[in-house]
Amino acid sequence: MNSAAAPAPAQATAAPEQDENKLIAERREKLKGLRAAQAAGEGVAFPNDFKPKDRAAQIHQAHGATEKAAFEADLAAGKKVEVSIAGRMMLKRVMGKASFATLQDATGRIQAYITKEDVGEAVYDAFKHWDLGDIVGVEGYLFRTGKGELSVHATTLRLLTKSLRPLPDKFHGMQDQELKYRQRYVDLIMDEAARDRFAARSRTLAAMRHFMTDNAFMEVETPMLHPIPGGANAKPFVTHHNALDQQMFLRIAPELYLKRLIVGGFERVFEINRSFRNEGISVRHNPEFTMMEFYAAYWNYQDLMTYTEDLLRATAMQAAGTLQLTYQGREVDLSHPFQRLTIREAIDAHTDIGTQVDDKAELIQRLKKLGMSEDKDKLSQRSLPSLQVMYFEEAVESQLWAPTFIMEHPTEISPLARANDARPEVTERFELYITGREMANGFSELNDAEDQAARFQAQASAKDSGDDEAMFYDADFVRALEYGMPPTGGCGVGIDRFMMLLTDSPSIRDVILFPALRHEA
């Protein structure tokens, strides 16, 4: 390659950035002019006294069926449908003495018709220099254009906020997916689907709250800073509290505090909580995520499965309007009863292992074929139930597309769950899978203080042996159990993954407003 030609790609890449910098500089000059006018006593650069009385969606809903002739007849009779709106200018067409601008507020878009005669020559001339992205206030009356579009005939027009950065191309929007996550504010401006996705999330949380309170659950708040991390096997984020001069941990789960409340006499509690785990990032994992955990005295894991199924079904209907969903091109029907299988039954149904599911050597060989290793995963040191769970996770989990409860997890990996009376090697625990992903985890709670102390001790020993996800020994929680906790069932539902399903989103980052990202270079 000719070395003299080498700089060309760099120059070509830099051109769009140079163009954007030029546009930003031009907009800053316009703002400079607004500030100078304010200094001279002519207006305010960033006024805050405009109060819109109407919203775009409400206007369309109330007057979308009104025909052009009806507006004209009212106008001739001296009656006007007056409105006052504010929004971001997304489109603009300047045509001599009359122009059009499309404003976007939180509910949608509406067109404004602006004439020099109605708003005055000075305002109209200023409007011609306003930019897309500027936030504008309009007062006027409704009419239909010659093409039949419902519009606001402006009588007052004001610039409320000067936008200093140009919006992305109106036809293509933001194409870089990471940029959408990093600059969510721009994504929301440009993409109606993104706004709808997060509106659906708000509806989902509201529906969940209503369902819980309608079933006599009390919403509570528990600490996000813990002196001892607990409630899940996960690596915590660590910080230091200066005033207390002690190490603290960001919550990995609210479980142990919620169960303290059951001890205290609140028989049904729930919390929609932010939890934090210092682990990997993937399309299913974000270090900061939202769960809803709930606990009910005198329930067991069978009660929980029935209730969780009802909860998700009712919430989906409220948020999505249907139980027949589509996720990544495949149907998911929440209307049918969710299947219930033990781990061994699921392995038998979805693999060809047969009776060898109880053969430790066979499981180890199959796990190695699936990419696991002795050095990393310590396969030979694991018990048969632990290997069965690993095999289930590697070979079966992704196949569970239809809603399926997987039950009876080994006691050794379920340190907070009640053991089955008939088979103490497994617990009364379930995990709910939909689209091959875990959506919920629940169990009959362990309320035997001495058993809990022994299991905490086993976890502490595992931590001493190098397992950084093992739990700490929580002496205060054991003390709480010693006062007596009634038989209790508890469950955690992953809100983010459920929203991926309800909004057909391929990545957890699509349903979290501000997901975790590396610092910008």
Coordinates of C-alpha atoms in Angstrom, one line a residue, residues 44-436:
V44 CA -35.3 34.7 28.9
A45 CA -32.9 32.2 27.4
F46 CA -34.4 29.3 29.4
P47 CA -37.9 30.3 30.5
N48 CA -39.8 28.1 33.0
D49 CA -43.2 29.8 33.2
F50 CA -44.9 27.9 30.3
K51 CA -47.5 25.4 31.6
P52 CA -48.9 23.1 29.0
K53 CA -52.5 22.1 29.7
D54 CA -52.8 19.3 27.1
R55 CA -50.9 16.3 25.9
A56 CA -50.6 15.0 22.3
A57 CA -52.3 11.6 23.0
Q58 CA -55.1 13.2 24.9
I59 CA -55.7 15.7 22.0
H60 CA -55.8 12.8 19.4
Q61 CA -58.0 10.7 21.6
A62 CA -60.5 13.5 22.2
H63 CA -60.6 15.0 18.7
G64 CA -59.1 12.4 16.4
A65 CA -62.6 11.6 14.9
T66 CA -63.6 15.3 14.4
E67 CA -63.7 16.1 10.7
K68 CA -62.3 19.1 9.0
A69 CA -65.7 20.6 8.2
A70 CA -66.7 20.4 11.9
F71 CA -63.7 22.4 12.9
E72 CA -64.4 25.0 10.2
A73 CA -68.0 25.3 11.2
D74 CA -67.0 25.9 14.9
L75 CA -64.5 28.4 13.8
A76 CA -67.0 30.3 11.7
A77 CA -69.4 30.3 14.7
G78 CA -66.6 31.9 16.9
K79 CA -65.9 28.6 18.8
K80 CA -62.4 27.3 19.0
V81 CA -61.0 24.1 20.6
E82 CA -58.1 25.8 22.3
V83 CA -55.1 23.8 23.4
S84 CA -51.7 24.4 25.0
I85 CA -48.9 22.0 24.4
A86 CA -45.1 21.7 24.8
G87 CA -42.6 19.2 23.3
R88 CA -39.4 18.6 21.4
M89 CA -39.4 19.7 17.8
M90 CA -38.8 16.6 15.8
L91 CA -39.8 17.8 12.3
K92 CA -39.9 21.3 10.7
R93 CA -41.0 22.6 7.4
V94 CA -40.5 26.3 6.6
M95 CA -42.6 27.6 3.7
G96 CA -42.6 31.4 3.3
K97 CA -45.1 33.0 5.5
A98 CA -46.4 29.6 7.0
S99 CA -44.6 26.7 8.4
F100 CA -45.1 23.3 10.1
A101 CA -43.4 21.8 13.2
T102 CA -44.0 18.4 14.7
L103 CA -43.8 18.4 18.5
Q104 CA -43.2 15.3 20.6
D105 CA -44.2 15.0 24.2
A106 CA -44.3 12.1 26.6
T107 CA -47.5 10.7 25.0
G108 CA -46.8 11.1 21.3
R109 CA -46.6 13.7 18.5
I110 CA -48.8 16.5 17.1
Q111 CA -48.3 19.0 14.3
A112 CA -48.3 22.7 14.8
Y113 CA -49.1 25.2 12.0
I114 CA -47.3 28.5 12.4
T115 CA -47.8 31.7 10.4
K116 CA -46.2 35.1 10.5
E117 CA -49.6 36.7 10.7
D118 CA -50.6 34.8 13.9
V119 CA -47.4 34.7 15.9
G120 CA -45.9 38.0 14.8
E121 CA -43.0 38.7 12.4
A122 CA -40.2 38.7 15.1
V123 CA -41.3 35.3 16.6
Y124 CA -41.7 33.8 13.1
D125 CA -38.3 34.9 12.0
A126 CA -36.8 33.6 15.1
F127 CA -38.6 30.2 14.6
K128 CA -37.0 29.8 11.2
H129 CA -33.7 29.6 13.0
W130 CA -34.7 27.2 15.7
D131 CA -33.3 23.6 15.4
L132 CA -34.7 20.1 15.6
G133 CA -34.4 19.0 19.2
D134 CA -35.4 22.4 20.6
I135 CA -38.2 22.3 23.2
V136 CA -41.1 24.5 22.2
G137 CA -44.3 25.7 23.7
V138 CA -47.4 26.3 21.6
E139 CA -50.8 27.8 22.4
G140 CA -53.5 27.8 19.7
Y141 CA -56.6 26.0 18.4
L142 CA -57.3 22.7 16.6
F143 CA -58.0 22.3 12.9
R144 CA -57.3 19.9 10.1
T145 CA -54.9 20.7 7.3
G146 CA -55.8 20.3 3.6
K147 CA -54.4 16.8 3.9
G148 CA -56.6 16.0 6.9
E149 CA -53.9 16.0 9.6
L150 CA -55.1 17.1 13.1
S151 CA -53.0 20.1 13.9
V152 CA -52.6 23.1 16.3
H153 CA -53.0 26.5 14.6
A154 CA -50.4 28.4 16.7
T155 CA -51.3 31.8 18.2
T156 CA -48.4 31.8 20.7
L157 CA -45.0 30.2 20.1
R158 CA -42.1 30.1 22.5
L159 CA -38.7 28.6 22.6
L160 CA -38.4 26.9 26.1
T161 CA -35.1 25.0 25.8
K162 CA -32.3 25.4 23.3
S163 CA -30.9 22.0 22.2
L164 CA -27.1 22.2 21.7
R165 CA -26.6 18.8 20.2
P166 CA -28.1 17.7 16.9
L167 CA -30.4 14.6 17.0
P168 CA -29.5 11.5 15.0
D169 CA -30.8 11.2 11.5
K170 CA -34.6 11.2 11.7
F171 CA -35.0 8.3 9.2
H172 CA -32.4 5.9 10.7
G173 CA -32.2 7.0 14.4
M174 CA -29.4 5.5 16.5
Q175 CA -27.9 2.4 14.8
D176 CA -25.2 1.6 17.3
Q177 CA -26.7 -0.6 20.0
E178 CA -24.1 0.2 22.6
L179 CA -24.7 3.9 22.0
K180 CA -28.4 3.3 22.7
Y181 CA -27.5 1.9 26.1
R182 CA -24.9 4.6 26.8
Q183 CA -27.1 7.5 25.7
R184 CA -30.5 6.2 26.6
Y185 CA -31.8 9.7 26.7
V186 CA -31.2 10.0 22.9
D187 CA -32.6 6.5 22.3
L188 CA -35.8 7.5 24.1
I189 CA -36.1 10.7 22.1
M190 CA -35.7 8.9 18.8
D191 CA -37.3 5.4 19.3
E192 CA -41.0 5.0 20.0
A193 CA -40.4 1.3 20.6
A194 CA -37.9 2.1 23.4
R195 CA -40.4 4.4 25.1
D196 CA -43.1 1.7 24.8
R197 CA -40.8 -0.9 26.3
F198 CA -40.1 1.1 29.4
A199 CA -43.8 2.2 29.7
A200 CA -44.6 -1.5 29.7
R201 CA -42.1 -2.0 32.5
S202 CA -43.8 0.6 34.6
R203 CA -47.2 -1.1 33.9
T204 CA -45.7 -4.4 34.9
L205 CA -44.4 -3.2 38.3
A206 CA -47.7 -1.4 39.0
A207 CA -49.7 -4.6 38.1
M208 CA -47.4 -6.7 40.4
R209 CA -47.9 -4.3 43.3
H210 CA -51.7 -4.4 42.9
F211 CA -51.7 -8.2 42.7
M212 CA -49.6 -8.5 45.8
T213 CA -51.6 -6.0 47.9
D214 CA -54.9 -7.5 46.7
N215 CA -53.7 -10.8 48.2
A216 CA -52.9 -9.2 51.6
F217 CA -49.2 -8.8 51.1
M218 CA -47.5 -5.7 52.7
E219 CA -44.8 -3.9 50.8
V220 CA -41.7 -3.2 52.8
E221 CA -38.2 -1.8 52.4
T222 CA -35.1 -3.5 53.7
P223 CA -31.5 -2.3 53.7
M224 CA -29.3 -2.2 50.5
L225 CA -26.2 -1.9 52.6
H226 CA -25.6 -5.2 54.5
P227 CA -23.0 -5.9 57.2
I228 CA -23.1 -9.5 56.0
P229 CA -24.1 -10.5 52.4
G230 CA -26.7 -13.2 52.4
G231 CA -29.8 -14.6 50.7
A232 CA -28.0 -16.1 47.7
N233 CA -24.8 -17.7 46.5
A234 CA -23.1 -14.8 44.8
K235 CA -20.1 -12.6 44.9
P236 CA -20.9 -9.2 46.5
F237 CA -19.8 -5.7 45.9
V238 CA -17.7 -4.5 48.8
T239 CA -17.6 -0.9 50.2
H240 CA -16.6 0.8 53.5
H241 CA -18.8 2.8 55.8
N242 CA -16.7 5.7 57.1
A243 CA -18.9 6.7 60.1
L244 CA -19.2 3.1 61.3
D245 CA -15.7 2.3 60.2
Q246 CA -16.6 -1.1 59.0
Q247 CA -16.8 -3.1 55.8
M248 CA -20.3 -3.2 54.1
F249 CA -21.7 -5.1 51.2
L250 CA -24.3 -4.1 48.6
R251 CA -27.3 -6.3 48.8
I252 CA -27.2 -9.5 46.8
A253 CA -30.8 -10.4 47.9
P254 CA -33.2 -9.1 50.6
E255 CA -34.2 -12.6 51.7
L256 CA -32.8 -12.8 55.2
Y257 CA -34.3 -9.4 56.2
L258 CA -37.7 -10.3 54.8
K259 CA -37.7 -13.5 56.8
R260 CA -36.8 -11.5 59.9
L261 CA -40.0 -9.7 59.3
I262 CA -41.9 -13.0 59.2
V263 CA -40.4 -13.7 62.6
G264 CA -41.6 -10.3 63.8
G265 CA -45.2 -11.2 62.9
F266 CA -45.8 -9.7 59.5
E267 CA -47.2 -12.8 57.8
R268 CA -47.1 -11.7 54.2
V269 CA -44.4 -9.3 52.9
F270 CA -42.9 -8.4 49.6
E271 CA -40.2 -6.0 48.3
I272 CA -39.5 -4.9 44.7
N273 CA -35.8 -4.5 45.2
R274 CA -32.5 -3.6 43.5
S275 CA -29.9 -6.2 44.1
F276 CA -26.2 -6.3 43.1
R277 CA -23.9 -9.1 42.2
N278 CA -20.2 -8.7 41.3
E279 CA -20.3 -11.2 38.6
G280 CA -20.4 -11.6 34.8
I281 CA -22.3 -9.5 32.3
S282 CA -24.3 -11.2 29.5
V283 CA -27.6 -10.9 27.6
R284 CA -29.2 -12.4 30.8
H285 CA -27.0 -10.8 33.5
N286 CA -26.5 -7.2 34.7
P287 CA -24.5 -6.5 37.9
E288 CA -27.5 -4.4 39.1
F289 CA -30.9 -5.9 38.6
T290 CA -34.5 -5.8 39.9
M291 CA -36.3 -8.7 41.7
M292 CA -39.5 -9.0 43.6
E293 CA -39.2 -11.2 46.6
F294 CA -42.2 -12.3 48.7
Y295 CA -42.8 -14.4 51.8
A296 CA -46.0 -15.9 53.2
A297 CA -46.3 -17.6 56.5
Y298 CA -48.0 -21.1 56.4
W299 CA -47.2 -21.6 52.7
N300 CA -45.0 -24.2 51.3
Y301 CA -43.3 -24.5 47.9
Q302 CA -46.4 -26.0 46.3
D303 CA -48.4 -23.0 47.3
L304 CA -45.7 -20.7 46.0
M305 CA -45.7 -22.4 42.5
T306 CA -49.5 -21.9 42.2
Y307 CA -49.3 -18.3 43.4
T308 CA -46.3 -17.4 41.2
E309 CA -48.1 -18.8 38.1
D310 CA -51.2 -16.7 38.9
L311 CA -49.0 -13.7 39.6
L312 CA -47.1 -13.8 36.3
R313 CA -50.3 -14.6 34.3
A314 CA -52.2 -11.6 35.8
T315 CA -49.2 -9.3 35.4
A316 CA -48.7 -10.3 31.8
M317 CA -52.3 -9.6 31.0
Q318 CA -52.2 -6.2 32.5
A319 CA -48.9 -5.2 30.9
A320 CA -49.1 -6.9 27.5
G321 CA -52.8 -7.4 27.1
T322 CA -52.4 -11.0 26.2
L323 CA -51.1 -14.4 27.4
Q324 CA -50.1 -15.5 23.9
L325 CA -46.7 -14.0 23.6
T326 CA -44.0 -14.2 21.0
Y327 CA -40.3 -14.2 22.0
Q328 CA -37.6 -14.0 19.3
G329 CA -40.0 -15.6 16.7
R330 CA -41.3 -18.4 18.9
E331 CA -44.6 -18.6 20.7
V332 CA -44.8 -18.6 24.5
D333 CA -48.3 -19.3 25.9
L334 CA -48.8 -18.4 29.5
S335 CA -52.5 -19.4 29.6
H336 CA -51.8 -23.2 30.0
P337 CA -50.9 -24.7 33.4
F338 CA -47.1 -24.5 33.9
Q339 CA -45.4 -27.9 33.9
R340 CA -43.8 -29.3 37.1
L341 CA -40.8 -31.6 36.9
T342 CA -38.1 -32.7 39.3
I343 CA -34.5 -32.2 38.1
R344 CA -34.2 -35.9 37.4
E345 CA -37.5 -35.9 35.5
A346 CA -36.3 -33.0 33.4
I347 CA -33.0 -34.7 32.5
D348 CA -34.9 -37.8 31.6
A349 CA -37.4 -35.9 29.4
H350 CA -34.8 -33.9 27.5
T351 CA -31.7 -36.1 27.2
D352 CA -30.9 -39.7 26.4
I353 CA -29.0 -40.4 29.6
G354 CA -31.7 -42.7 31.0
T355 CA -30.7 -44.7 34.2
Q356 CA -27.2 -43.4 33.9
V357 CA -28.4 -40.2 35.5
D358 CA -27.4 -41.8 38.8
D359 CA -23.9 -42.8 37.5
K360 CA -21.4 -40.3 38.7
A361 CA -18.7 -41.4 36.2
E362 CA -21.1 -41.1 33.3
L363 CA -22.2 -37.6 34.3
I364 CA -18.6 -36.5 34.6
Q365 CA -17.8 -37.7 31.1
R366 CA -20.9 -36.0 29.7
L367 CA -20.0 -32.7 31.4
K368 CA -16.5 -32.8 30.0
K369 CA -18.0 -33.3 26.5
L370 CA -20.0 -30.2 27.2
G371 CA -16.9 -28.1 27.9
M372 CA -16.4 -28.5 31.6
S373 CA -13.1 -29.6 33.1
E374 CA -11.7 -31.2 36.2
D375 CA -9.2 -28.4 36.8
K376 CA -11.8 -25.6 36.7
D377 CA -14.9 -27.3 37.9
K378 CA -13.6 -29.9 40.3
L379 CA -16.0 -32.5 38.9
S380 CA -14.6 -35.5 40.8
Q381 CA -15.0 -33.7 44.1
R382 CA -18.7 -33.0 43.6
S383 CA -21.5 -35.2 44.8
L384 CA -23.9 -37.0 42.5
P385 CA -26.8 -34.4 43.2
S386 CA -24.4 -31.6 42.4
L387 CA -23.3 -33.2 39.2
Q388 CA -27.0 -33.8 38.2
V389 CA -27.7 -30.1 38.7
M390 CA -24.7 -29.1 36.6
Y391 CA -25.8 -31.5 33.8
F392 CA -29.3 -30.1 34.0
E393 CA -27.9 -26.6 33.6
E394 CA -25.7 -27.5 30.7
A395 CA -27.9 -29.9 28.7
V396 CA -31.5 -29.2 29.7
E397 CA -32.1 -25.6 30.9
S398 CA -32.0 -24.0 27.4
Q399 CA -34.6 -26.5 26.1
L400 CA -37.3 -25.4 28.7
W401 CA -39.1 -22.9 26.4
A402 CA -42.7 -23.4 27.7
P403 CA -43.1 -22.3 31.4
T404 CA -41.8 -25.1 33.6
F405 CA -41.2 -25.4 37.3
I406 CA -38.1 -27.5 38.1
M407 CA -38.2 -28.9 41.6
E408 CA -36.2 -30.7 44.3
H409 CA -32.8 -29.2 44.2
P410 CA -30.0 -30.8 46.3
T411 CA -29.8 -29.8 49.9
E412 CA -26.1 -29.1 49.7
I413 CA -26.6 -26.3 47.2
S414 CA -29.7 -24.9 48.8
P415 CA -28.5 -23.6 52.2
L416 CA -31.7 -21.6 53.0
A417 CA -34.3 -24.1 51.8
R418 CA -36.3 -26.7 53.9
A419 CA -35.2 -30.3 53.2
N420 CA -37.9 -32.8 52.0
D421 CA -39.1 -34.9 55.0
A422 CA -39.2 -38.1 52.9
R423 CA -35.9 -37.4 51.0
P424 CA -33.7 -35.1 53.1
E425 CA -31.0 -35.1 50.3
V426 CA -33.3 -32.7 48.3
T427 CA -35.2 -29.6 49.3
E428 CA -38.7 -28.3 48.7
R429 CA -37.4 -25.8 46.2
F430 CA -38.3 -24.9 42.6
E431 CA -36.9 -22.7 39.8
L432 CA -39.2 -21.4 37.1
Y433 CA -37.9 -21.5 33.5
I434 CA -39.4 -19.7 30.5
T435 CA -37.7 -19.4 27.1
G436 CA -34.8 -21.4 28.5

